[in-house]
PDB file of C-alpha atoms and ligand atoms in Angstrom:
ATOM      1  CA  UNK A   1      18.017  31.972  -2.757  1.00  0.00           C
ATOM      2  CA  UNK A   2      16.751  28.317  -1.796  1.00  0.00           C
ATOM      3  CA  UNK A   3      18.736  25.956  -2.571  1.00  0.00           C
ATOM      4  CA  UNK A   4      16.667  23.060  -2.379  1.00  0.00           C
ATOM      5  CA  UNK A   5      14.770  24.118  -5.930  1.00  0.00           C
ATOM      6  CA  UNK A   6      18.014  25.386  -7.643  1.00  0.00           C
ATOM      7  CA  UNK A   7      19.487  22.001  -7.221  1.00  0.00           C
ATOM      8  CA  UNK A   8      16.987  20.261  -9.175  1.00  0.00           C
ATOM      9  CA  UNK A   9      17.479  19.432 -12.623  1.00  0.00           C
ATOM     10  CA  UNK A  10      15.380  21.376 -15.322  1.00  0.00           C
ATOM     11  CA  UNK A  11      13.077  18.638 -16.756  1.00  0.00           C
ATOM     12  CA  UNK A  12      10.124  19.117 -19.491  1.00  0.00           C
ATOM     13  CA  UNK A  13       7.785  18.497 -16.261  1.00  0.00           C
ATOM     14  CA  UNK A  14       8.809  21.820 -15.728  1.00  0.00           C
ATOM     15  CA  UNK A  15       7.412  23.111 -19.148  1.00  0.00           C
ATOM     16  CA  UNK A  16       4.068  24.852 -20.095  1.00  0.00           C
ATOM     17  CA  UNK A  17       4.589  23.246 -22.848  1.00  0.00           C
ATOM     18  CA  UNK A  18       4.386  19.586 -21.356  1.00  0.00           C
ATOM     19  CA  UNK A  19       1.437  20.607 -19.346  1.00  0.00           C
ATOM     20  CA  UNK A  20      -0.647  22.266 -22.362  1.00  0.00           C
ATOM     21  CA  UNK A  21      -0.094  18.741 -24.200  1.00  0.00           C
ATOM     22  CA  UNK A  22      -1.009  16.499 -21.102  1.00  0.00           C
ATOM     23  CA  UNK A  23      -4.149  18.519 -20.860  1.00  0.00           C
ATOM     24  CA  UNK A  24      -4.845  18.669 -24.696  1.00  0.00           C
ATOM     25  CA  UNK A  25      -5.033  15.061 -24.675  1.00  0.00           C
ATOM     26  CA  UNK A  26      -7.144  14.610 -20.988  1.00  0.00           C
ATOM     27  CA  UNK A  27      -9.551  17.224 -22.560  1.00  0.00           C
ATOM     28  CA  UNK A  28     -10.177  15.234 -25.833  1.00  0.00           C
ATOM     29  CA  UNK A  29     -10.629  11.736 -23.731  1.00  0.00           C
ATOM     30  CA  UNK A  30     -12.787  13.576 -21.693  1.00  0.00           C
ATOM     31  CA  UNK A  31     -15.379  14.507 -24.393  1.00  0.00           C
ATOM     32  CA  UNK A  32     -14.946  11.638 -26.224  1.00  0.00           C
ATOM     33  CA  UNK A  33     -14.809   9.117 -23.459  1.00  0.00           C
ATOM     34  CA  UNK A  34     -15.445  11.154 -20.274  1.00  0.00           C
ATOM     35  CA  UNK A  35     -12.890  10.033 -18.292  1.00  0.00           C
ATOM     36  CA  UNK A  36     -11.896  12.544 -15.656  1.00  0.00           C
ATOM     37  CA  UNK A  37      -8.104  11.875 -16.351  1.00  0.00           C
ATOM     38  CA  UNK A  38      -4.919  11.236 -14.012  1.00  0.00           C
ATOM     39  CA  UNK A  39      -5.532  11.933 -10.341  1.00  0.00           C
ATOM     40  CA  UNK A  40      -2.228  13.159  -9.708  1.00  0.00           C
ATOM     41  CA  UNK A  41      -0.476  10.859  -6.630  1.00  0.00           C
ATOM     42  CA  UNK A  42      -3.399   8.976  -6.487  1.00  0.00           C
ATOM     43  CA  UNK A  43      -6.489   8.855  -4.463  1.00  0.00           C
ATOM     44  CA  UNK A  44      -5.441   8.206  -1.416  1.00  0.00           C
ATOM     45  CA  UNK A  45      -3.495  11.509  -1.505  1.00  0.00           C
ATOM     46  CA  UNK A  46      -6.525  13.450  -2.056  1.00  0.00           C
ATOM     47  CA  UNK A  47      -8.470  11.443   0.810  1.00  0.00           C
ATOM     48  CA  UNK A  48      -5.547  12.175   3.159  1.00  0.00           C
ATOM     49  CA  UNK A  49      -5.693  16.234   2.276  1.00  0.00           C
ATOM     50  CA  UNK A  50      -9.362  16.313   2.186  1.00  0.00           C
ATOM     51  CA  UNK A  51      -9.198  15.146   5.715  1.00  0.00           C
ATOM     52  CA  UNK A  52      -6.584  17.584   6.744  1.00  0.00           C
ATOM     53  CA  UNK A  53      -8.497  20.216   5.584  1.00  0.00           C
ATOM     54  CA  UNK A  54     -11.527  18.174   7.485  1.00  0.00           C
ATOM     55  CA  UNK A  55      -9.652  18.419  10.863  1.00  0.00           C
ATOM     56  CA  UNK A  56      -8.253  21.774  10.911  1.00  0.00           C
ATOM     57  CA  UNK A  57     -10.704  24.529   8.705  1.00  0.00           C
ATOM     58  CA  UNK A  58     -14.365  24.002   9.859  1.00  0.00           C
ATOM     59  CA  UNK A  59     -16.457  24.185   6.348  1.00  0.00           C
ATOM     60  CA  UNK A  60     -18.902  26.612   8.673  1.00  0.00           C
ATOM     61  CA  UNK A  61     -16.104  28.753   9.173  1.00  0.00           C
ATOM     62  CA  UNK A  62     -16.771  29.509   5.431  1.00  0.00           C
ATOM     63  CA  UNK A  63     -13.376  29.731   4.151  1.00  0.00           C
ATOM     64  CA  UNK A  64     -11.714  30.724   0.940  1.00  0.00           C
ATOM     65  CA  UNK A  65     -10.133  27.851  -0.528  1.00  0.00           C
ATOM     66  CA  UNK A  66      -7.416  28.435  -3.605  1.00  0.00           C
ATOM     67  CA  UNK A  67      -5.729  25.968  -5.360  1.00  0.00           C
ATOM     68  CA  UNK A  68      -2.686  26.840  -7.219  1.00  0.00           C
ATOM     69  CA  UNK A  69      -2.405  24.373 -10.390  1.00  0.00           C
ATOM     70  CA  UNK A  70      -5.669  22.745 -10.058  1.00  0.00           C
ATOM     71  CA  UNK A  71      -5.109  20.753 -13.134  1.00  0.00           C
ATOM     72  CA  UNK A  72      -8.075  18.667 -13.540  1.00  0.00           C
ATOM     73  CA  UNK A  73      -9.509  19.953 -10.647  1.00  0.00           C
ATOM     74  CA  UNK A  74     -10.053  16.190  -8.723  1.00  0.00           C
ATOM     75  CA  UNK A  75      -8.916  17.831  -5.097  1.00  0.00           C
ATOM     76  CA  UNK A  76     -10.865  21.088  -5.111  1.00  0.00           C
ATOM     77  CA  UNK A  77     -13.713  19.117  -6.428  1.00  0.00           C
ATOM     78  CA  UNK A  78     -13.616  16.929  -3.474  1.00  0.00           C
ATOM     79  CA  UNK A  79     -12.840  19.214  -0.888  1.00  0.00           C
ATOM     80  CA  UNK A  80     -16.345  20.620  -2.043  1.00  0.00           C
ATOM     81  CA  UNK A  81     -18.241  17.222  -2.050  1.00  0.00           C
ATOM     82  CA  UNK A  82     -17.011  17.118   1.716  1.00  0.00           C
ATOM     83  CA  UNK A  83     -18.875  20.004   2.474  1.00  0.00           C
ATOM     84  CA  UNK A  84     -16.737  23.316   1.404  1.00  0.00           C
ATOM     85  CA  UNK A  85     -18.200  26.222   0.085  1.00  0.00           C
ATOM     86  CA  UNK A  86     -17.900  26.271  -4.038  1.00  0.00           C
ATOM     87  CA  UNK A  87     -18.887  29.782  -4.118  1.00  0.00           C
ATOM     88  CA  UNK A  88     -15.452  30.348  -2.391  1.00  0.00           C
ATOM     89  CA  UNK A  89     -13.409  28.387  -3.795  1.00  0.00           C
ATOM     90  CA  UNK A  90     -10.927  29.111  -7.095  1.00  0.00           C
ATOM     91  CA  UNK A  91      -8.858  26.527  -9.158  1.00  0.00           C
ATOM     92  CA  UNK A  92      -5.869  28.465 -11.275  1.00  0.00           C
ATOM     93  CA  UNK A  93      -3.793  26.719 -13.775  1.00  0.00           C
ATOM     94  CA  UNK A  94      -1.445  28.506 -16.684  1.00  0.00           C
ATOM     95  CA  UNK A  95      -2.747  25.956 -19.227  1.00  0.00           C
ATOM     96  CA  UNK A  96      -5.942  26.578 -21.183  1.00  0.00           C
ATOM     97  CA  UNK A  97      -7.072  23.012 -21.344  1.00  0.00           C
ATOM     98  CA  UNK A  98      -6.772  22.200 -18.094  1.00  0.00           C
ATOM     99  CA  UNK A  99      -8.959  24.736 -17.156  1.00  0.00           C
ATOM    100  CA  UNK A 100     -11.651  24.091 -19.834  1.00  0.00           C
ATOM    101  CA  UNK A 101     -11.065  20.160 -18.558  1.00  0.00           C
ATOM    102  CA  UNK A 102     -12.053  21.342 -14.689  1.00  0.00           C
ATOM    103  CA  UNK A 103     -14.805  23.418 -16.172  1.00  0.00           C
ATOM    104  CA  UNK A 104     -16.309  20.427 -17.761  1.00  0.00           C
ATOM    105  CA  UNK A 105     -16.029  18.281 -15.054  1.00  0.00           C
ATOM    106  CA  UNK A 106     -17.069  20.894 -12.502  1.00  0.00           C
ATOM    107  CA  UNK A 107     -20.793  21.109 -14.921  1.00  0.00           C
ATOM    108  CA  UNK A 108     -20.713  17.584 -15.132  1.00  0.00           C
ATOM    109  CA  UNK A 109     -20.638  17.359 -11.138  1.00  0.00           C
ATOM    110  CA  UNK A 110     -23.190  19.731 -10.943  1.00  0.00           C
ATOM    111  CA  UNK A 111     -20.184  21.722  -9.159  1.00  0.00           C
ATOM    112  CA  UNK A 112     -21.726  25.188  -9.660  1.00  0.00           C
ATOM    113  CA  UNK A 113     -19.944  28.644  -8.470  1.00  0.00           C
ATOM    114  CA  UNK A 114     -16.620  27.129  -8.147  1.00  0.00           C
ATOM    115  CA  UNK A 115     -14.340  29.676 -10.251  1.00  0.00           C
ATOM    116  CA  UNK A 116     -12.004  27.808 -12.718  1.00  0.00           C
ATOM    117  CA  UNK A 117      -9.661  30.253 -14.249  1.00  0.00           C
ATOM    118  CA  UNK A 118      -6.291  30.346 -16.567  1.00  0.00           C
ATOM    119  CA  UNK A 119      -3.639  32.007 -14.217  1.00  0.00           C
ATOM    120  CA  UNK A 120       0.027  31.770 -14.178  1.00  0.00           C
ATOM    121  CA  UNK A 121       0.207  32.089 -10.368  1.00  0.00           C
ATOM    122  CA  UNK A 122       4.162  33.311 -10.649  1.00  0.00           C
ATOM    123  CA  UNK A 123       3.088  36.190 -12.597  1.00  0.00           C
ATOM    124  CA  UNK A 124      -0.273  36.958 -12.023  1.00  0.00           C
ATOM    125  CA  UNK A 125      -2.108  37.942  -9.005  1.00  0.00           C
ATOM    126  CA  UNK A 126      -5.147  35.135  -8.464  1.00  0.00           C
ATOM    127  CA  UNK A 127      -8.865  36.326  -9.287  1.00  0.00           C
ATOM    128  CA  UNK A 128     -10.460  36.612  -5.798  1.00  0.00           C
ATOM    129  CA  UNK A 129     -14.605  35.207  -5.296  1.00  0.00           C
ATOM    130  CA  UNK A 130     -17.183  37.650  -5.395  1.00  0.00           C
ATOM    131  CA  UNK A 131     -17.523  39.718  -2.506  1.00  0.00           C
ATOM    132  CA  UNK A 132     -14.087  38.240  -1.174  1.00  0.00           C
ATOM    133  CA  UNK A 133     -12.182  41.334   0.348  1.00  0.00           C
ATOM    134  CA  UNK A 134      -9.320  39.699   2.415  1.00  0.00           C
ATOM    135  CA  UNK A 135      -7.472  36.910   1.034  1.00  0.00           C
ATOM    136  CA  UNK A 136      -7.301  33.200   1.709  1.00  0.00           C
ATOM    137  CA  UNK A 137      -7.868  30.679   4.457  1.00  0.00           C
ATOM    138  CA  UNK A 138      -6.624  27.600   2.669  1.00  0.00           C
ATOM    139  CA  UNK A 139      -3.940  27.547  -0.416  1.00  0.00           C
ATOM    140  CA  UNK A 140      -3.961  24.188  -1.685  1.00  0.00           C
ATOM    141  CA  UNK A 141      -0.620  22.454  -3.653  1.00  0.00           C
ATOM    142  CA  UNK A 142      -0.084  19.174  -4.871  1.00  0.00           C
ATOM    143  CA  UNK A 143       2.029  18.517  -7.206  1.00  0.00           C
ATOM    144  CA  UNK A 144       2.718  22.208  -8.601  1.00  0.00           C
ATOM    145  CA  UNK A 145       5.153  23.161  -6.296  1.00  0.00           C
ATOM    146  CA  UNK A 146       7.437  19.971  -7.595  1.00  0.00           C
ATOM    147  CA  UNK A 147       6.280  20.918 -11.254  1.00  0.00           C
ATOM    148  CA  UNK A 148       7.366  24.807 -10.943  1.00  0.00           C
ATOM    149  CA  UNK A 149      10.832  23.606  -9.271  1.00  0.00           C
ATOM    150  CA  UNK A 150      11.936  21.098 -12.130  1.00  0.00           C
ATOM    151  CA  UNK A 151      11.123  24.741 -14.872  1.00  0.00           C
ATOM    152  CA  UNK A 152      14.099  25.896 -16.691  1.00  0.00           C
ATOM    153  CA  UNK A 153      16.682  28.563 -14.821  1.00  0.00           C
ATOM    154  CA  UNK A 154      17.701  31.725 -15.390  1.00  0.00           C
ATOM    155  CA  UNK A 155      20.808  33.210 -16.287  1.00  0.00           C
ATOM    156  CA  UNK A 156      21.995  33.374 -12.699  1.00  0.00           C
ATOM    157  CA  UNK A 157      20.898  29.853 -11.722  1.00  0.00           C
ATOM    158  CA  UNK A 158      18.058  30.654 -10.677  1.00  0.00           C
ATOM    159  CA  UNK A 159      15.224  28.259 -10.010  1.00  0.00           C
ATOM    160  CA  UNK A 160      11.246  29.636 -10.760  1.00  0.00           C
ATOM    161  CA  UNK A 161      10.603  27.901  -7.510  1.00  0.00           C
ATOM    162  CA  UNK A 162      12.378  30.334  -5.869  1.00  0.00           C
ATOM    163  CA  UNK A 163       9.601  32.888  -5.822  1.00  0.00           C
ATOM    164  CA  UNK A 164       6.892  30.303  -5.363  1.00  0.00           C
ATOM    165  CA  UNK A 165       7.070  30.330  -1.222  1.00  0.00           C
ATOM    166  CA  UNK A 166       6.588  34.738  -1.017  1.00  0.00           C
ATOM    167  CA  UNK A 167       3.727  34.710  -3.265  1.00  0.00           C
ATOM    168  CA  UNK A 168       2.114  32.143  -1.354  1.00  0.00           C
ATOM    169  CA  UNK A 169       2.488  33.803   1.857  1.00  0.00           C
ATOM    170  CA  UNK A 170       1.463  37.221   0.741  1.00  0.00           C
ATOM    171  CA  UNK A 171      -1.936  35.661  -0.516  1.00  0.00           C
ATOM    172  CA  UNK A 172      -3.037  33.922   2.884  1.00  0.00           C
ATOM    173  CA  UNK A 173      -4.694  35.467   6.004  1.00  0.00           C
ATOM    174  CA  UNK A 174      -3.774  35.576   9.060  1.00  0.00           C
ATOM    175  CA  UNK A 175      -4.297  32.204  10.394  1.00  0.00           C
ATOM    176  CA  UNK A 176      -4.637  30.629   6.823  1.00  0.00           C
ATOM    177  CA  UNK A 177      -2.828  27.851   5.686  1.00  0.00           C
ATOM    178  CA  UNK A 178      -0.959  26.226   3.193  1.00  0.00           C
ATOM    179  CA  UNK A 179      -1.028  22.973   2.500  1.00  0.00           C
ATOM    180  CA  UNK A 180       1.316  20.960   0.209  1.00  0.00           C
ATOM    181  CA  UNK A 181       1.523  17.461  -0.961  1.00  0.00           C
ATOM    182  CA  UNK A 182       5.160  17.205  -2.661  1.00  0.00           C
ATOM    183  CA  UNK A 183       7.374  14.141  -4.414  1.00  0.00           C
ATOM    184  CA  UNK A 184       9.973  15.352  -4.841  1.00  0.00           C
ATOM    185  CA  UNK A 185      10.906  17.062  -1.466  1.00  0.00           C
ATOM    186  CA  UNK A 186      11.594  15.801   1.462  1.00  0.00           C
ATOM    187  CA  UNK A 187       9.803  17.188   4.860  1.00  0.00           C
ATOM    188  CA  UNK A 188      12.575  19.079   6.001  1.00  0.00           C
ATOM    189  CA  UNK A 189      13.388  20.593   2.402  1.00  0.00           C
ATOM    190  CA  UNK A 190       9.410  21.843   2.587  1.00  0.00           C
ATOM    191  CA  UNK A 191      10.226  23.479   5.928  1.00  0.00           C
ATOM    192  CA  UNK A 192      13.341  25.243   5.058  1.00  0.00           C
ATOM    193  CA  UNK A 193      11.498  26.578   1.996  1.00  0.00           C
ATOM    194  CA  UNK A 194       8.801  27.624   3.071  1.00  0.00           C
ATOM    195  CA  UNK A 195       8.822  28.346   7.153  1.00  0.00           C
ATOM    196  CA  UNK A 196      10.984  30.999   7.021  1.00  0.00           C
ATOM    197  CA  UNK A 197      11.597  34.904   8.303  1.00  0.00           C
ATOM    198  CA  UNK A 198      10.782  36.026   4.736  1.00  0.00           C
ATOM    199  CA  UNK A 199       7.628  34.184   4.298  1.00  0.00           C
ATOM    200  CA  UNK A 200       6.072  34.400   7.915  1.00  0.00           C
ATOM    201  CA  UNK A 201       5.080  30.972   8.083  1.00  0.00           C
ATOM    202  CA  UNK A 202       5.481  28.730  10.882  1.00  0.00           C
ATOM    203  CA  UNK A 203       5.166  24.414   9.988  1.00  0.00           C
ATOM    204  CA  UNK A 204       1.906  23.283  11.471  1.00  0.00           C
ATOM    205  CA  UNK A 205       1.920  19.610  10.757  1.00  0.00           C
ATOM    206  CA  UNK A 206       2.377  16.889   8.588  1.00  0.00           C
ATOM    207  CA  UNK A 207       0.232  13.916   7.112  1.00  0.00           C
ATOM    208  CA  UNK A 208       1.276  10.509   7.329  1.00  0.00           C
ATOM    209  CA  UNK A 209       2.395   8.587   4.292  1.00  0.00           C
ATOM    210  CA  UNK A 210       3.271   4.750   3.794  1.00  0.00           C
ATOM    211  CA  UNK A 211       7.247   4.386   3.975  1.00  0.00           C
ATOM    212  CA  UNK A 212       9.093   2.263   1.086  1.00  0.00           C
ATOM    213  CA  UNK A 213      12.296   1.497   1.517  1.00  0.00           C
ATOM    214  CA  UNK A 214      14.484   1.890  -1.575  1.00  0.00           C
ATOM    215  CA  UNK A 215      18.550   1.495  -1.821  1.00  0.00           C
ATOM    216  CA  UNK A 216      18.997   0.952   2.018  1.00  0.00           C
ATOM    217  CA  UNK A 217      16.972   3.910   3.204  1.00  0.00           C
ATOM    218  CA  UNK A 218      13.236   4.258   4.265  1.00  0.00           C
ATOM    219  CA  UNK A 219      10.932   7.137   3.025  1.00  0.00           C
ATOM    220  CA  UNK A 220       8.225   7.901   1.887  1.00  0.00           C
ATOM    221  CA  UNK A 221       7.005   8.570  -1.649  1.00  0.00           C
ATOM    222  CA  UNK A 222       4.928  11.583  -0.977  1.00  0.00           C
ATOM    223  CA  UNK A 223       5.278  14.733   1.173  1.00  0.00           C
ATOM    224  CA  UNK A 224       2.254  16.235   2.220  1.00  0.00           C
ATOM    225  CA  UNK A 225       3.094  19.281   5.133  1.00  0.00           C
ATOM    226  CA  UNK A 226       0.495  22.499   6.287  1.00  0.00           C
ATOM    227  CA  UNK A 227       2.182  25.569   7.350  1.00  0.00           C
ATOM    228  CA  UNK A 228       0.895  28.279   8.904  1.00  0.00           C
ATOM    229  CA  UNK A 229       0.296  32.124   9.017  1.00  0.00           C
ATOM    230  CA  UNK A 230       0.400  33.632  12.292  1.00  0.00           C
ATOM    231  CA  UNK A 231      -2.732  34.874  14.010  1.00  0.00           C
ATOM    232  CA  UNK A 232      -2.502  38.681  14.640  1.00  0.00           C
ATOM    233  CA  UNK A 233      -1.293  39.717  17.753  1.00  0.00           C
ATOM    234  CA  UNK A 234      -4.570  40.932  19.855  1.00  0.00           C
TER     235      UNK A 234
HETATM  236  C1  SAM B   1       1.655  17.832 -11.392  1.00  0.00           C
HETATM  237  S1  SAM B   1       0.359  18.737 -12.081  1.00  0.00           S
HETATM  238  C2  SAM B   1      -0.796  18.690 -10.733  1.00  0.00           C
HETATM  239  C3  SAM B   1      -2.170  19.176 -11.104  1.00  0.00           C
HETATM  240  C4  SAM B   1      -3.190  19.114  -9.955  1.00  0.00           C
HETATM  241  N1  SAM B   1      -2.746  19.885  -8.799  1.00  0.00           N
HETATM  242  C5  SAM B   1      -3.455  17.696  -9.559  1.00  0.00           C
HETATM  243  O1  SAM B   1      -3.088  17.306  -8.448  1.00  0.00           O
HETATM  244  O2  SAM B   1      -4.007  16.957 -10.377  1.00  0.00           O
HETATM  245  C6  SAM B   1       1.048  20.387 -11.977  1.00  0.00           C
HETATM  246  C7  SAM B   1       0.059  21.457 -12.406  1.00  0.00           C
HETATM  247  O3  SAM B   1       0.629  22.728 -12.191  1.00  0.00           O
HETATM  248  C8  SAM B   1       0.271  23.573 -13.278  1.00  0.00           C
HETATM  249  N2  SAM B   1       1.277  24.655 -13.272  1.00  0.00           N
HETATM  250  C9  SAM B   1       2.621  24.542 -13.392  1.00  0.00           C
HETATM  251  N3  SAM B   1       3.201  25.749 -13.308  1.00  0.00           N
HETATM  252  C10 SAM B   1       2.203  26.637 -13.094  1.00  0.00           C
HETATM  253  C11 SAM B   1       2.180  28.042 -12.890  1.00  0.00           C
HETATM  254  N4  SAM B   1       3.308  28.784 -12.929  1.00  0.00           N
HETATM  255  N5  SAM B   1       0.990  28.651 -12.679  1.00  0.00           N
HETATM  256  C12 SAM B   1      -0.156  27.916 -12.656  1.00  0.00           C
HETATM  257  N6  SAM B   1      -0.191  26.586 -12.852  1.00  0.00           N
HETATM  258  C13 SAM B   1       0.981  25.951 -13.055  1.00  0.00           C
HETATM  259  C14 SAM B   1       0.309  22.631 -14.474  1.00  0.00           C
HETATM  260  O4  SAM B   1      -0.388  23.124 -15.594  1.00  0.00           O
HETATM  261  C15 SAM B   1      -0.346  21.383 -13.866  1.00  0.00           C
HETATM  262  O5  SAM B   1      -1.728  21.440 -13.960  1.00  0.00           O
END
């Protein structure tokens, strides 16, 4: 078991519950006002990914792009305004509205062929593009990660979390990535989470955050790490 996500508390952030009432409300200002709604972490967060994914995953390379929690859908969307492929990429999120909220951005974008889908990506397996037959270059996280590890335990103690890092493993390709923007973990929580024997994955790299410095110590607010699937041996 990890126990970086079993010590966190349970809090309602943690809740479909909370999520399907955020969303509820984003959806309704977004008809009525059409604002997009919160970009989670901020802009600069996206711009920072975006480039990641810029620098490491040529958009030529054509790559299947899946973002688990995709909320509103404001990183997917501009990983494809920088040139990704929309006909390869999927959003998931387990609550309704945000889905039908990415949908209606997505149209008003003119964001065609991006698959927006309701998925509870502990549970379910992730609908795959058409034609897709192997599994995915680039998992995207931010934010969902912290979200699933703050969700209500189990009888044992056990955190939801604690499956998170196996599914997303099993779903990249060899050579894929996964890359995670967290708050509430620090970088070497992500790495003994998630770049270990079980999952396979090795810690690529990291993207630079400004540091704050809060109650005597320095850090920053945001965690954003890619890890790695190995290449096959030739
Ligand atoms: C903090 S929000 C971030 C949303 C989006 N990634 C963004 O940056 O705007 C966490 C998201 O994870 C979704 N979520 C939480 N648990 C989930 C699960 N088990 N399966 C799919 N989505 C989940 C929530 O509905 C919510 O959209």
């Amino acid at each position: 078991m990890d126990e970086d996500t079993s010590q966190l508390e349970p809090s309602r952030l943690g809740t479909k519950t909370h999520w399907d009432s955020v969303y509820s409300r984003e959806l309704s200002n977004f008809i009525d006002t059409g604002d997009e709604g919160e970009i989670w972490f901020g802009e600069e967060v996206v711009e920072k990914m975006v480039n990641w994914a810029l620098d490491h995953i040529s958009p030529i390379s054509r790559p299947y792009i899946l973002e688990i929690g995709a909320g509103n859908g404001t990183l997917l969307f501009a990983l494809l305004e920088a040139g990704f492929e929309s006909t390869r990429a999927v959003g998931i999120d387990y609550s309704a509205d945000a889905v039908r909220l990415a949908r209606a951005i997505a149209e008003r974008r003119g964001l065609s062929g991006v698959l927006l889908l309701e998925c509870n990506f502990l549970s379910q397996s992730p609908p795959k593009c058409s034609g897709q037959e192997q599994e995915w270059d680039l998992l995207l996280d931010k934010g969902t990660y912290d979200a699933i590890a703050l969700g209500e335990k189990d009888r044992q103690g056990i955190s939801p979390a604690v499956g998170y890092p196996a599914r997303a493993a099993a779903l990249l390709n060899p050579g894929g990535f996964f890359l995670i923007t967290s708050c509430n973990f620090t970088e070497d929580e992500l790495k003994q989470t998630f770049a270990t024997p079980a999952t396979g994955l090795l810690y690529h790299s990291r993207v630079s955050h400004p540091s704050i410095r809060f109650g005597g110590k320095t850090g920053s607010m945001y965690t954003t790490m890619a890890f790695q699937k190995p290449h096959l041996a030739p």
